[in-house]
Amino acid sequence: MGLTVSPLRRRGCFLIIIVIILVPFTILLLLMGPDLSAEQTLSQRLAEYQMRLQYLESMYRSRQEDVAILSQYLGLSPSTGDGANVTINGSLLDALSPETRAILRNMTSSPRFPSSLRLPTAFHFLPHLLDDPSSLRPAYLLSRGRQGISVVLGVPTVKRDKQSYLMGTLQNLISNMDDEEQNETMIVVFVGETDLEYVQLVAKQIEVRFSMYVENGLIEVLSPPQSYYPNMDKLRQTLNDPPERVKWRSKQNLDFAFLMAYSQPKATFYVQLEDDILAKRGFITIMKKFAVEKTARKDAWFVLDFCQLGFIGKMFKSAELPWLITFFQMFYNDKPVDWLLEHLIYTKVCNWEKDMKHCKQEKSKLWLHYKPSLFQHIGTTSSLKGKVQKLKDKQFGKIPAFYPHNNPAATVKTGITPYKGHTIQRAYLGESFFWGLLPQPGDLIEFIFNKPYNLKKYLFRSGNTEHPSDRLYNTTIEVLPESLPENSPIWSTFNSTADGFLIIGSFNALGIAEGSVEPQIGLIKEIRLHVHSDSENWAILSEIMLQDKMNR
């Protein structure tokens, strides 16, 4: 007979684990005395652990729910006698382990889960999901299984008639995270299309342009099956909107619910983004710090808002995503997604017996705003045909035209004529950006180190937000080793030039060259950019970073 463990006892064990983890931090706080800075740090660490434990507890509840739903929908009835067998639809599931049979027996015999009671599920609000057992499984999934991280960034995208911003948005998000932030983050790209050929095309583009980040698990791609969506031609016409708009916003609600449900088990926090945005440097660290500070102050927040527009930059605790997912499922046909979020908060805290001023005050306790905004909307071509979206977040501020770095001492020169004061020397020192007139084949931008340098990582970013087309095209990155023996296998690993440079990289379609230098190359005397074709535009170098360490 399997050992039976009641749900209450299992929950008690979980709470004991929480106490074991949290009590030492509490004792440390009490012992710190007047050292307020150390106390504040420990308090924030305690808050971070509390949020992490809240997330883990939500995952534990999900497993309990799985067992409960399984027992309900399979018609499970507890055995009589010694409990060795569990009867399901008249069959004996002898293959189940004693532990599994004990859990199922406890769940079905518990007063909390009487066999005659079935609570509503997604199938009650979306009954068409029952028509296909694969309706809640991704039709396409590109994943390396990254889990247990801090932040998931949800990026939904659909086919647009004129212009796609997705690749630029992904590059911007990645470029504005350092290595540590990338290690605790995941970007989930949700392709809201059922044309599998198109989904695979988008996924292939992402794999080619961001191969390193797909391979290490930073980027995942998924799409829903056709059966996930109801018949869009039979939706109720609501808000006096035309049918096409009703379809567009209803599908968007369902897309967000699918994306959130997939992302929930993967991280402590979930952030809703769009596929046509810009982010500020260090946005992951800023968001996490803000969340931890508010939690340490015992603020009972539900959403942290890092952008004033629509549904962009909204952070939620993953443990509380079921509120949103269920709400979207219930009212997907009724209102736009940002309206539904407003209504959910209103339902939570507003009192009909009080005035709107009181309601606004109560909502502000759950919906906290961070200023200045961390995200800016850049797209003008909406996914709704015929809609032009020109909204901008005024709190985002001006987007930097260049990004300075503390680079090693070097002599910097180029034959490309600079525009006014935008010289390559000033760009290297972080005083401005380089702006050169019409690069030609054979043009070089050279960085000759004052003494041989142990270069490990490089980043060159061309173009900027004001002049996005002024990029370097068909341009390679080349290095000159200090002393690399002629018989070194490195010479066969890389292509080389007639004057002894190794070609270690090139600018991609987004105008960025980024990579690491193989340690076997040794010390570097010079690194240069080599242009190989005519350019129809001027060229901007808005970022130059040369480092002797992998983190930046």
Coordinates of C-alpha atoms in Angstrom, one line a residue:
M1 CA 0.0 0.0 0.0
G2 CA 1.4 3.4 -1.0
L3 CA 2.2 6.0 1.6
T4 CA -0.5 8.6 1.6
V5 CA 0.4 12.3 2.2
S6 CA -2.4 14.7 2.6
P7 CA -2.4 18.0 0.7
L8 CA -2.3 19.8 4.0
R9 CA 0.8 17.9 5.1
R10 CA 2.5 18.6 1.7
R11 CA 1.7 22.3 2.0
G12 CA 3.1 22.2 5.6
C13 CA 6.4 20.7 4.3
F14 CA 6.6 23.5 1.7
L15 CA 6.1 26.1 4.4
I16 CA 8.8 24.6 6.5
I17 CA 11.2 25.0 3.6
I18 CA 10.2 28.6 3.3
V19 CA 10.9 29.2 7.0
I20 CA 14.3 27.4 6.8
I21 CA 15.3 29.8 4.0
L22 CA 13.8 33.0 5.3
V23 CA 14.6 32.8 9.1
P24 CA 18.4 33.2 8.7
F25 CA 17.9 36.4 6.7
T26 CA 15.5 37.8 9.3
I27 CA 18.0 37.1 12.1
L28 CA 20.8 38.8 10.1
L29 CA 18.6 41.9 9.7
L30 CA 18.0 42.0 13.5
L31 CA 21.8 41.7 14.2
M32 CA 22.8 44.4 11.8
G33 CA 21.8 47.1 14.2
P34 CA 22.3 50.7 13.0
D35 CA 24.1 49.7 9.8
L36 CA 21.2 51.0 7.6
S37 CA 22.9 50.4 4.2
A38 CA 23.7 46.8 5.0
E39 CA 20.2 46.3 6.5
Q40 CA 18.6 47.8 3.3
T41 CA 20.6 45.4 1.1
L42 CA 19.6 42.4 3.2
S43 CA 16.0 43.6 3.2
Q44 CA 16.0 43.7 -0.6
R45 CA 17.6 40.3 -0.8
L46 CA 15.0 39.0 1.5
A47 CA 12.3 40.5 -0.7
E48 CA 13.8 38.9 -3.8
Y49 CA 13.8 35.5 -2.1
Q50 CA 10.2 36.0 -1.0
M51 CA 9.2 36.7 -4.7
R52 CA 11.1 33.7 -5.8
L53 CA 9.4 31.5 -3.2
Q54 CA 6.0 32.9 -4.2
Y55 CA 6.8 31.8 -7.8
L56 CA 7.9 28.3 -6.7
E57 CA 4.8 27.9 -4.6
S58 CA 2.6 28.8 -7.6
M59 CA 4.4 26.1 -9.6
Y60 CA 3.7 23.6 -6.7
R61 CA 0.0 24.6 -6.9
S62 CA 0.0 24.0 -10.6
R63 CA 1.2 20.5 -10.1
Q64 CA -1.6 19.9 -7.5
E65 CA -4.1 21.4 -10.0
D66 CA -2.8 19.0 -12.7
V67 CA -3.6 16.0 -10.5
A68 CA -7.0 17.4 -9.6
I69 CA -8.0 18.0 -13.2
L70 CA -6.7 14.6 -14.3
S71 CA -8.7 12.8 -11.6
Q72 CA -11.9 14.8 -12.6
Y73 CA -11.7 14.3 -16.4
L74 CA -10.7 10.6 -16.2
G75 CA -13.6 9.9 -13.9
L76 CA -11.3 8.5 -11.2
S77 CA -12.8 6.8 -8.1
P78 CA -10.8 5.9 -5.1
S79 CA -10.5 2.2 -4.4
T80 CA -11.9 0.4 -1.5
G81 CA -9.9 -2.1 0.5
D82 CA -6.1 -1.8 0.6
G83 CA -5.9 0.9 -2.1
A84 CA -3.5 -1.0 -4.3
N85 CA -5.5 -0.3 -7.5
V86 CA -7.2 2.8 -8.7
T87 CA -10.2 2.4 -11.0
I88 CA -10.5 4.8 -13.9
N89 CA -13.4 4.3 -16.3
G90 CA -13.6 0.7 -15.4
S91 CA -9.9 -0.1 -16.1
L92 CA -7.2 -0.8 -13.6
L93 CA -4.1 1.4 -13.9
D94 CA -1.6 -1.0 -12.4
A95 CA 1.2 0.9 -14.2
L96 CA 0.8 3.8 -11.8
S97 CA 3.3 3.9 -9.0
P98 CA 2.0 3.6 -5.4
E99 CA 2.9 7.2 -4.7
T100 CA 0.9 8.4 -7.8
R101 CA -2.1 6.3 -6.8
A102 CA -1.9 7.7 -3.3
I103 CA -1.9 11.2 -4.5
L104 CA -4.8 10.6 -6.8
R105 CA -6.7 8.9 -4.0
N106 CA -6.1 11.8 -1.7
M107 CA -7.2 14.3 -4.2
T108 CA -10.4 12.6 -5.1
S109 CA -11.4 11.7 -1.6
S110 CA -10.5 15.0 -0.1
P111 CA -13.5 17.3 0.8
R112 CA -11.7 20.0 -1.2
F113 CA -12.1 18.0 -4.4
P114 CA -15.4 16.0 -4.1
S115 CA -15.9 13.9 -7.2
S116 CA -19.3 15.6 -8.0
L117 CA -17.8 19.1 -8.2
R118 CA -16.0 20.4 -11.3
L119 CA -14.6 23.9 -11.2
P120 CA -14.6 25.9 -14.5
T121 CA -11.5 25.7 -16.7
A122 CA -10.4 27.3 -19.9
F123 CA -12.6 24.8 -21.7
H124 CA -15.7 26.5 -20.3
F125 CA -14.8 29.9 -21.8
L126 CA -13.2 28.4 -24.9
P127 CA -15.2 25.2 -25.6
H128 CA -13.7 24.9 -29.1
L129 CA -10.5 23.8 -27.5
L130 CA -12.1 20.4 -26.7
D131 CA -12.4 19.7 -30.5
D132 CA -8.7 19.0 -30.8
P133 CA -6.4 17.5 -28.2
S134 CA -3.5 19.5 -29.6
S135 CA -5.3 22.9 -29.3
L136 CA -3.1 24.0 -26.3
R137 CA 0.2 22.6 -27.6
P138 CA 2.5 24.9 -29.6
A139 CA 2.3 24.1 -33.3
Y140 CA 6.0 25.2 -33.5
L141 CA 8.5 25.5 -30.8
L142 CA 12.2 26.5 -30.9
S143 CA 13.6 26.1 -27.4
R144 CA 16.7 25.1 -25.6
G145 CA 14.8 24.5 -22.3
R146 CA 16.1 27.4 -20.3
Q147 CA 14.2 27.6 -17.0
G148 CA 14.4 29.0 -13.4
I149 CA 15.5 32.5 -14.5
S150 CA 14.4 35.9 -13.3
V151 CA 12.6 37.6 -16.2
V152 CA 10.7 36.5 -19.3
L153 CA 10.2 39.1 -22.0
G154 CA 7.1 38.2 -24.0
V155 CA 7.3 39.6 -27.6
P156 CA 4.2 38.8 -29.7
T157 CA 4.5 39.4 -33.4
V158 CA 2.3 38.9 -36.5
K159 CA 2.6 39.4 -40.2
R160 CA 2.5 43.1 -41.2
D161 CA 1.5 44.3 -44.6
K162 CA 4.4 46.8 -45.1
Q163 CA 7.2 46.6 -42.6
S164 CA 8.4 44.2 -39.8
Y165 CA 10.2 45.7 -36.8
L166 CA 10.9 42.3 -35.1
M167 CA 14.6 41.8 -35.9
G168 CA 15.5 45.4 -34.9
T169 CA 13.6 45.0 -31.7
L170 CA 15.3 41.8 -30.8
Q171 CA 18.7 43.3 -31.6
N172 CA 17.9 46.4 -29.5
L173 CA 16.8 44.3 -26.5
I174 CA 19.9 42.1 -26.6
S175 CA 22.2 45.0 -27.1
N176 CA 20.8 46.8 -24.1
M177 CA 21.5 43.8 -21.7
D178 CA 24.9 43.0 -20.4
D179 CA 26.1 39.3 -20.1
E180 CA 24.8 38.9 -16.5
E181 CA 21.4 40.3 -17.5
Q182 CA 21.2 37.9 -20.5
N183 CA 22.0 35.0 -18.3
E184 CA 18.9 35.6 -16.1
T185 CA 16.5 36.6 -19.0
M186 CA 14.6 34.9 -21.7
I187 CA 12.9 36.5 -24.8
V188 CA 9.9 34.5 -25.9
V189 CA 8.9 35.4 -29.5
F190 CA 5.3 34.4 -30.0
V191 CA 4.5 34.3 -33.8
G192 CA 0.7 34.7 -33.8
E193 CA 0.2 33.1 -37.2
T194 CA -1.1 29.6 -38.1
D195 CA 0.6 29.5 -41.5
L196 CA 3.4 27.1 -40.4
E197 CA 5.5 28.0 -43.5
Y198 CA 5.6 31.7 -42.4
V199 CA 6.3 30.8 -38.8
Q200 CA 9.3 28.6 -39.8
L201 CA 10.5 31.5 -42.0
V202 CA 10.5 33.9 -39.1
A203 CA 12.1 31.3 -36.9
K204 CA 14.8 30.7 -39.5
Q205 CA 15.5 34.4 -39.7
I206 CA 15.9 34.6 -36.0
E207 CA 18.2 31.5 -35.9
V208 CA 20.4 33.0 -38.6
R209 CA 20.7 36.5 -37.2
F210 CA 20.8 35.5 -33.5
S211 CA 22.3 32.0 -33.6
M212 CA 24.3 32.4 -30.4
Y213 CA 21.3 33.6 -28.4
V214 CA 19.1 30.9 -29.7
E215 CA 21.7 28.3 -28.9
N216 CA 22.2 29.5 -25.3
G217 CA 18.5 29.7 -24.7
L218 CA 18.1 33.5 -24.5
I219 CA 15.6 33.5 -27.4
E220 CA 12.7 31.1 -27.9
V221 CA 10.1 31.0 -30.7
L222 CA 6.7 29.5 -30.6
S223 CA 3.4 29.6 -32.4
P224 CA -0.1 28.4 -31.6
P225 CA -2.1 25.7 -33.6
Q226 CA -5.0 26.7 -35.7
S227 CA -7.4 24.9 -33.3
Y228 CA -6.4 27.3 -30.5
Y229 CA -8.6 30.0 -32.1
P230 CA -12.4 30.0 -32.3
N231 CA -14.2 30.7 -35.5
M232 CA -13.4 34.4 -35.9
D233 CA -16.3 34.9 -38.2
K234 CA -18.8 34.1 -35.5
L235 CA -17.5 36.5 -32.8
R236 CA -20.0 38.8 -31.2
Q237 CA -19.8 42.4 -32.4
T238 CA -18.9 44.4 -29.4
L239 CA -18.2 48.1 -28.6
N240 CA -19.8 49.0 -32.0
D241 CA -16.5 48.2 -33.6
P242 CA -16.3 46.9 -37.2
P243 CA -15.9 43.2 -37.6
E244 CA -12.2 43.4 -38.6
R245 CA -11.3 45.4 -35.4
V246 CA -13.3 42.9 -33.2
K247 CA -11.3 40.0 -34.8
W248 CA -8.0 41.9 -34.3
R249 CA -8.4 42.7 -30.6
S250 CA -10.0 39.3 -29.8
K251 CA -7.2 37.4 -31.4
Q252 CA -4.7 39.7 -29.6
N253 CA -6.3 38.8 -26.2
L254 CA -6.0 35.1 -27.0
D255 CA -2.4 35.5 -28.2
F256 CA -1.4 37.2 -25.0
A257 CA -3.1 34.5 -22.9
F258 CA -1.2 31.7 -24.8
L259 CA 2.1 33.5 -24.5
M260 CA 1.6 34.2 -20.8
A261 CA 0.6 30.6 -20.1
Y262 CA 3.7 29.3 -21.9
S263 CA 6.0 31.7 -20.1
Q264 CA 4.7 31.4 -16.6
P265 CA 6.7 28.4 -15.4
K266 CA 10.0 29.8 -16.7
A267 CA 10.8 32.8 -14.6
T268 CA 9.9 34.9 -11.5
F269 CA 8.7 37.9 -13.5
Y270 CA 7.0 38.3 -16.8
V271 CA 7.2 41.5 -18.9
Q272 CA 4.8 42.2 -21.8
L273 CA 6.4 43.9 -24.7
E274 CA 5.7 44.4 -28.4
D275 CA 7.7 43.8 -31.6
D276 CA 8.3 47.4 -32.5
I277 CA 10.0 49.0 -29.5
L278 CA 13.3 50.4 -28.2
A279 CA 14.7 49.8 -24.7
K280 CA 17.1 51.7 -22.5
R281 CA 20.4 50.4 -21.4
G282 CA 20.3 48.1 -18.3
F283 CA 16.5 47.9 -18.4
I284 CA 16.5 44.4 -16.9
T285 CA 18.5 45.4 -13.8
I286 CA 16.4 48.6 -13.4
M287 CA 13.1 46.6 -13.5
K288 CA 14.3 44.0 -11.1
K289 CA 15.6 46.5 -8.7
F290 CA 12.3 48.5 -8.8
A291 CA 10.3 45.3 -8.2
V292 CA 12.5 44.2 -5.3
E293 CA 12.4 47.6 -3.6
K294 CA 8.6 47.8 -3.8
T295 CA 8.3 44.3 -2.4
A296 CA 10.8 45.0 0.4
R297 CA 8.6 48.0 1.3
K298 CA 5.6 45.6 1.5
D299 CA 3.8 47.3 -1.4
A300 CA 1.2 44.8 -2.6
W301 CA 1.7 45.6 -6.3
F302 CA 0.1 43.7 -9.2
V303 CA 1.6 45.5 -12.2
L304 CA 4.8 47.6 -12.5
D305 CA 4.5 49.9 -15.5
F306 CA 7.7 50.8 -17.3
C307 CA 6.0 52.4 -20.3
Q308 CA 3.0 54.7 -20.5
L309 CA 1.6 53.3 -23.7
G310 CA -0.9 50.5 -24.1
F311 CA 0.3 47.1 -22.9
I312 CA 4.0 47.8 -23.4
G313 CA 6.5 47.3 -20.5
K314 CA 4.1 45.9 -18.0
M315 CA 5.8 43.6 -15.4
F316 CA 3.8 41.0 -13.5
K317 CA 4.8 38.3 -11.0
S318 CA 4.6 35.0 -12.8
A319 CA 2.8 33.6 -9.8
E320 CA -0.1 36.0 -10.5
L321 CA -0.3 35.5 -14.3
P322 CA -3.3 33.1 -13.9
W323 CA -5.4 36.2 -13.0
L324 CA -4.7 37.8 -16.3
I325 CA -4.8 34.6 -18.4
T326 CA -8.3 33.6 -17.0
F327 CA -9.6 37.2 -17.4
F328 CA -8.5 37.3 -21.0
Q329 CA -10.1 34.0 -21.7
M330 CA -13.4 35.1 -20.2
F331 CA -13.6 38.5 -21.9
Y332 CA -11.4 38.1 -25.0
N333 CA -14.4 39.0 -27.3
D334 CA -15.5 42.0 -25.3
K335 CA -12.7 44.6 -25.0
P336 CA -9.0 45.4 -25.9
V337 CA -6.3 43.9 -23.8
D338 CA -5.2 47.2 -22.1
W339 CA -8.9 47.8 -21.2
L340 CA -9.2 44.4 -19.6
L341 CA -6.1 45.0 -17.5
E342 CA -7.8 48.3 -16.2
H343 CA -11.0 46.4 -15.5
L344 CA -9.2 43.6 -13.6
I345 CA -7.5 46.1 -11.3
Y346 CA -10.8 48.0 -10.9
T347 CA -12.6 44.8 -9.9
K348 CA -9.9 44.0 -7.3
V349 CA -9.9 47.3 -5.4
C350 CA -12.7 49.7 -6.3
N351 CA -15.7 50.1 -4.1
W352 CA -19.0 51.2 -5.6
E353 CA -19.9 52.9 -2.3
K354 CA -16.8 55.2 -2.7
D355 CA -16.1 57.9 -5.3
M356 CA -13.7 57.7 -8.2
K357 CA -11.0 59.5 -6.3
H358 CA -10.9 56.7 -3.8
C359 CA -10.9 54.2 -6.6
K360 CA -8.0 55.9 -8.3
Q361 CA -6.0 55.9 -5.0
E362 CA -6.6 52.2 -4.5
K363 CA -5.6 51.4 -8.1
S364 CA -2.4 53.3 -7.7
K365 CA -1.4 50.9 -4.9
L366 CA -1.5 47.9 -7.2
W367 CA -0.4 49.6 -10.5
L368 CA 2.9 51.3 -9.9
H369 CA 4.6 53.5 -12.5
Y370 CA 8.3 53.9 -13.0
K371 CA 9.7 57.1 -14.5
P372 CA 11.3 57.8 -16.8
S373 CA 10.0 55.1 -19.2
L374 CA 12.3 52.3 -20.2
F375 CA 10.6 51.5 -23.5
Q376 CA 9.6 53.5 -26.5
H377 CA 7.1 52.6 -29.3
I378 CA 8.7 53.1 -32.8
G379 CA 6.4 51.3 -35.2
T380 CA 3.9 53.2 -37.4
T381 CA 2.5 50.2 -39.4
S382 CA 0.0 48.5 -37.2
S383 CA -0.8 44.8 -37.4
L384 CA -4.5 45.9 -37.9
K385 CA -4.7 46.6 -41.6
G386 CA -5.2 50.3 -42.4
K387 CA -4.3 51.4 -38.9
V388 CA -1.4 53.9 -38.5
Q389 CA 0.1 54.0 -35.0
K390 CA 2.1 57.2 -34.2
L391 CA 1.9 57.1 -30.4
K392 CA 5.1 57.9 -28.5
D393 CA 5.9 57.8 -24.8
K394 CA 6.9 61.3 -23.9
Q395 CA 8.5 60.1 -20.6
F396 CA 11.0 57.9 -22.5
G397 CA 13.2 61.0 -23.3
K398 CA 15.6 61.4 -26.1
I399 CA 17.3 58.3 -27.4
P400 CA 21.1 58.6 -27.2
A401 CA 22.8 59.2 -30.5
F402 CA 25.9 57.3 -29.3
Y403 CA 27.2 55.1 -26.5
P404 CA 30.6 55.8 -24.9
H405 CA 33.1 53.2 -23.6
N406 CA 36.4 53.3 -21.9
N407 CA 38.6 51.8 -24.6
P408 CA 42.3 51.1 -24.5
A409 CA 44.9 53.7 -25.6
A410 CA 45.3 53.6 -29.3
T411 CA 46.0 55.6 -32.5
V412 CA 42.8 55.9 -34.5
K413 CA 42.6 56.9 -38.1
T414 CA 40.6 56.5 -41.3
G415 CA 40.5 57.7 -44.9
I416 CA 36.8 58.3 -44.8
T417 CA 36.0 62.0 -44.6
P418 CA 34.2 63.0 -41.4
Y419 CA 31.2 65.3 -41.3
K420 CA 32.0 68.4 -39.3
G421 CA 33.1 67.4 -35.8
H422 CA 32.0 63.8 -35.9
T423 CA 35.6 62.4 -36.2
I424 CA 36.6 58.8 -35.5
Q425 CA 39.0 60.0 -32.8
R426 CA 36.1 61.7 -30.8
A427 CA 33.9 58.6 -31.3
Y428 CA 36.7 56.3 -29.9
L429 CA 37.0 58.5 -26.8
G430 CA 33.2 58.4 -26.3
E431 CA 32.7 62.2 -27.0
S432 CA 30.5 61.8 -30.0
F433 CA 29.7 59.4 -32.9
F434 CA 31.7 59.0 -36.1
W435 CA 29.9 60.2 -39.2
G436 CA 31.7 59.6 -42.5
L437 CA 30.9 60.5 -46.1
L438 CA 30.1 57.7 -48.5
P439 CA 32.5 54.8 -47.7
Q440 CA 34.3 53.3 -50.7
P441 CA 35.8 49.9 -51.4
G442 CA 39.1 49.6 -49.6
D443 CA 38.4 52.2 -47.0
L444 CA 39.8 51.4 -43.5
I445 CA 39.0 52.5 -40.0
E446 CA 42.1 51.5 -38.0
F447 CA 42.6 51.2 -34.2
I448 CA 46.3 50.7 -33.6
F449 CA 47.0 50.0 -29.9
N450 CA 49.8 51.9 -28.1
K451 CA 51.0 48.5 -26.8
P452 CA 49.8 45.0 -27.8
Y453 CA 46.4 44.4 -26.3
N454 CA 44.7 41.2 -24.9
L455 CA 41.5 41.9 -26.8
K456 CA 38.7 39.5 -25.9
K457 CA 35.5 41.2 -27.0
Y458 CA 34.6 43.8 -29.6
L459 CA 31.4 45.6 -30.5
F460 CA 30.9 48.1 -33.4
R461 CA 27.4 49.6 -33.9
S462 CA 26.7 51.6 -37.0
G463 CA 23.7 53.9 -37.6
N464 CA 21.6 55.4 -34.9
T465 CA 17.9 56.1 -34.2
E466 CA 18.0 59.5 -36.1
H467 CA 19.8 58.0 -39.1
P468 CA 19.1 54.3 -39.1
S469 CA 20.2 53.8 -42.7
D470 CA 23.7 55.3 -42.2
R471 CA 25.3 51.9 -41.6
L472 CA 28.4 50.1 -42.6
Y473 CA 27.6 47.4 -45.2
N474 CA 29.8 44.6 -46.5
T475 CA 32.5 45.5 -43.9
T476 CA 34.8 43.0 -42.2
I477 CA 36.5 43.0 -38.8
E478 CA 40.2 42.2 -39.0
V479 CA 42.9 41.9 -36.4
L480 CA 46.7 41.9 -36.6
P481 CA 48.3 39.5 -34.1
E482 CA 51.6 40.6 -32.3
S483 CA 53.4 37.3 -32.9
L484 CA 51.5 34.4 -34.3
P485 CA 53.7 31.5 -35.7
E486 CA 53.2 30.7 -39.3
N487 CA 52.5 27.1 -38.4
S488 CA 49.7 28.0 -36.0
P489 CA 46.4 26.3 -36.8
I490 CA 44.7 29.7 -36.3
W491 CA 45.8 30.6 -39.8
S492 CA 43.7 27.8 -41.3
T493 CA 40.7 28.6 -39.0
F494 CA 40.2 32.1 -40.3
N495 CA 40.6 33.8 -43.7
S496 CA 43.5 36.2 -43.8
T497 CA 44.6 39.2 -45.8
A498 CA 47.7 39.7 -47.9
D499 CA 49.1 42.0 -45.2
G500 CA 48.8 39.5 -42.4
F501 CA 45.4 40.4 -40.8
L502 CA 42.9 37.7 -39.6
I503 CA 39.3 38.2 -40.7
I504 CA 37.3 37.5 -37.5
G505 CA 33.9 39.0 -38.2
S506 CA 31.7 41.3 -40.2
F507 CA 28.8 43.7 -39.9
N508 CA 25.3 42.0 -40.0
A509 CA 22.2 43.2 -41.8
L510 CA 21.4 45.4 -38.8
G511 CA 24.7 47.3 -39.0
I512 CA 26.3 45.6 -35.9
A513 CA 29.5 43.7 -35.6
E514 CA 30.0 41.9 -32.3
G515 CA 32.1 39.0 -31.2
S516 CA 34.9 37.5 -29.2
V517 CA 38.6 37.0 -30.1
E518 CA 40.0 33.4 -29.9
P519 CA 42.6 33.2 -27.1
Q520 CA 45.0 31.3 -29.4
I521 CA 45.4 34.5 -31.5
G522 CA 47.3 36.1 -28.6
L523 CA 48.0 39.8 -28.1
I524 CA 46.6 42.1 -30.8
K525 CA 48.6 45.0 -32.3
E526 CA 45.7 46.4 -34.4
I527 CA 42.0 45.9 -35.1
R528 CA 40.4 47.5 -38.2
L529 CA 37.2 47.8 -40.2
H530 CA 37.6 47.1 -43.9
V531 CA 34.9 48.3 -46.4
H532 CA 34.5 46.1 -49.5
S533 CA 31.8 47.8 -51.5
D534 CA 30.4 51.2 -52.4
S535 CA 27.8 52.7 -50.1
E536 CA 24.8 54.7 -51.1
N537 CA 24.7 56.3 -47.6
W538 CA 27.0 58.0 -45.2
A539 CA 28.2 55.8 -42.3
I540 CA 27.7 56.4 -38.6
L541 CA 29.6 54.5 -35.9
S542 CA 27.5 55.1 -32.8
E543 CA 29.3 52.6 -30.5
I544 CA 32.9 51.3 -30.3
M545 CA 33.7 48.9 -27.5
L546 CA 37.0 47.0 -27.2
Q547 CA 37.5 45.0 -24.0
D548 CA 40.0 42.7 -22.4
K549 CA 37.2 40.9 -20.5
M550 CA 34.1 39.1 -21.6
N551 CA 31.6 41.0 -19.5
R552 CA 30.6 44.6 -20.2

